[in-house]
């Protein structure tokens, strides 16, 4: 299988007055054409930074240094994103890899009409005239299920509901038929019914266009619904990767198990006042990460003489199941 | 929108009333009234002075004097100058265009340069150019206008003899080139402070907008940096600047007063100082009202422009 996107040993370091922060370390994964890969993990585990690194939207050096390799199967053959000159990268952004964000309200420019903002993306990649681009923008709005698209194209972001705004963002992302869409928590800011509609829309678009999606989320319920494979991140590293079904059925990394336990289930509805079983403790400060296993201070399975000594590497458990845990064999049984 | 405008106009009228009361009181409470000017005339007796004061209504209690003045003003009668009996409105009308010319040209100059410097500083934050712009603005803000005016006169008029040291035109020469040559120095001197303020605010507005999510979206959809700057950053960064322009008007008027004095520019500022010296109350009050009206109109225009340029307010 030749992957559409192949990330290898990605590391991101931010430099600030108070020293260097390693936001990401040794991150490797790949995305096949047409598949959906979910990335889950607690806040500040490095999900957004991974996405922004692929898009090359992180601050420039020396404030931020990105190392590793990101290969992408472009229209004109394979390209290495981190080596691409900025001018060429501009064509990749939105052209071959598109991205949508968590807050559709702030992610759209408040002073321009929706149609115009979409047409801009069309013009940037497809060329042609302004009128043609606007017409295409209306088509795209129609495609993402915005009723009365021609009139809606003349709305400003604040005149649309949250769900409509996210649809408009998706329309913008589809402007030049990208092969990969990175969606960074696209439904987190929306209420539940709208969330479901947006997920449906993404699935439909994927079926129609063969789009691959990297779907970043906190929400394991969403993962179950949309993702073929899932990547679990913790403290700047990938700690488990597996087909979604096996990950949910048989998680190996204690952190993944903790995440799954913290999901409220319908059958075990919480009594009033009962709190969600969260994972005890906090994510380590990236400046003072344990040299050994980063999850070990919070882990029920931790054995100081093993887990506190060396940092485990990613181990292959099954065909497509990888885990970063020294004790996965014991956990598996 | 219409209701908003009406309420703003109502507010402005109320402000004008307050300004006129305070101005009138301050003016009349200042020691040495218009009579002291007449007293200098040889052969003037105390009885004469008394008669003149009575004719001018200056022997009335202050509130009555104010109400009389206001009553006339409301009927469109701004009074006559004590000096030459010319109608106040005509005198101000003669001097207003010169001031407007100076203010408009220096504002245009300042906005162009200030915007450019501010955006450049923001886009190249912490670069040498940014530091130079910061230091330059500090220096510009700490140089008194009259001192800077005298220095440029010394350099460009006295030493180099490139430009005239004052006046609005050479008598008998009304060519555009002559007008422009006279305009350059006062325009630059008046623009200095505005450039400094404007560039600072522009820098922070640009930085603020550049960090917004929608600018990241613009980058993510593959726009070129120039496009992002023009269509997404500048368009939004100009919004707070519109308000600033309105708020800066009084400062600009104050600066114009000084610049006009230094460059013997025949505008309202000169007229104001001259009239104040003569205790020419009607003219001084007239100038006060005109300045206040200009400022209020400027602010109102800024508010309206803001509404026009921000769909969130326009369509709320
Ligand atoms: N521009 C930046 N400068 C410095 N540090 C940053 C920057 N962006 C992110 N980081 C750091 O990188 C780490 C990972 O952040 P990231 O935004 O990827 O988290 P996340 O997994 O997306 O979290 P969330 O679920 O809250 O969105 C955090 O420790 C964060 O503080
Ligand atoms: Mg994030």
GROMACS .gro file of C-alpha atoms and ligand atoms in nm, chain A residues 14-16 21 23-24 41-50 58-59 63 102 184-185 216 218 286 289, ligand 1:
model
   57
   14UNK     CA    1   0.898   2.568   2.022
   15UNK     CA    2   1.149   2.813   2.151
   16UNK     CA    3   1.040   3.076   2.398
   21UNK     CA    4   0.936   2.305   2.457
   23UNK     CA    5   0.560   1.970   2.157
   24UNK     CA    6   0.598   1.663   1.939
   41UNK     CA    7  -0.587   1.260   2.302
   42UNK     CA    8  -0.625   1.496   2.592
   43UNK     CA    9  -0.571   1.868   2.559
   44UNK     CA   10  -0.220   1.976   2.455
   45UNK     CA   11  -0.117   1.625   2.358
   46UNK     CA   12   0.000   1.763   2.023
   47UNK     CA   13  -0.293   1.694   1.792
   48UNK     CA   14  -0.320   2.043   1.647
   49UNK     CA   15   0.054   2.086   1.627
   50UNK     CA   16   0.075   1.766   1.418
   58UNK     CA   17   0.347   2.665   1.247
   59UNK     CA   18   0.547   2.979   1.326
   63UNK     CA   19   1.053   3.028   1.712
  102UNK     CA   20  -1.266   2.404   1.558
  184UNK     CA   21  -0.916   1.983   1.368
  185UNK     CA   22  -1.204   1.925   1.609
  216UNK     CA   23  -0.887   1.531   1.524
  218UNK     CA   24  -1.154   1.458   2.196
  286UNK     CA   25   0.630   1.933   2.829
  289UNK     CA   26   0.853   1.517   3.082
  650LIG     N1   27   0.265   2.852   1.890
  650LIG     C1   28   0.304   2.779   1.996
  650LIG     N2   29   0.407   2.823   2.072
  650LIG     C2   30   0.449   2.751   2.179
  650LIG     N3   31   0.396   2.636   2.217
  650LIG     C3   32   0.292   2.587   2.147
  650LIG     C4   33   0.240   2.657   2.033
  650LIG     N4   34   0.138   2.585   1.982
  650LIG     C5   35   0.127   2.476   2.061
  650LIG     N5   36   0.218   2.475   2.158
  650LIG     C6   37   0.237   2.372   2.260
  650LIG     O1   38   0.237   2.247   2.195
  650LIG     C7   39   0.172   2.149   2.276
  650LIG     C8   40   0.067   2.077   2.194
  650LIG     O2   41  -0.038   2.165   2.163
  650LIG     P1   42  -0.158   2.128   2.066
  650LIG     O3   43  -0.226   2.256   2.033
  650LIG     O4   44  -0.110   2.045   1.954
  650LIG     O5   45  -0.253   2.043   2.158
  650LIG     P2   46  -0.387   1.970   2.117
  650LIG     O6   47  -0.363   1.825   2.131
  650LIG     O7   48  -0.436   2.018   1.986
  650LIG     O8   49  -0.480   2.017   2.233
  650LIG     P3   50  -0.631   2.066   2.228
  650LIG     O9   51  -0.713   1.941   2.244
  650LIG    O10   52  -0.642   2.152   2.349
  650LIG    O11   53  -0.655   2.136   2.102
  650LIG     C9   54   0.114   2.223   2.395
  650LIG    O12   55   0.198   2.199   2.506
  650LIG    C10   56   0.119   2.367   2.355
  650LIG    O13   57   0.141   2.448   2.467
   0.00000   0.00000   0.00000
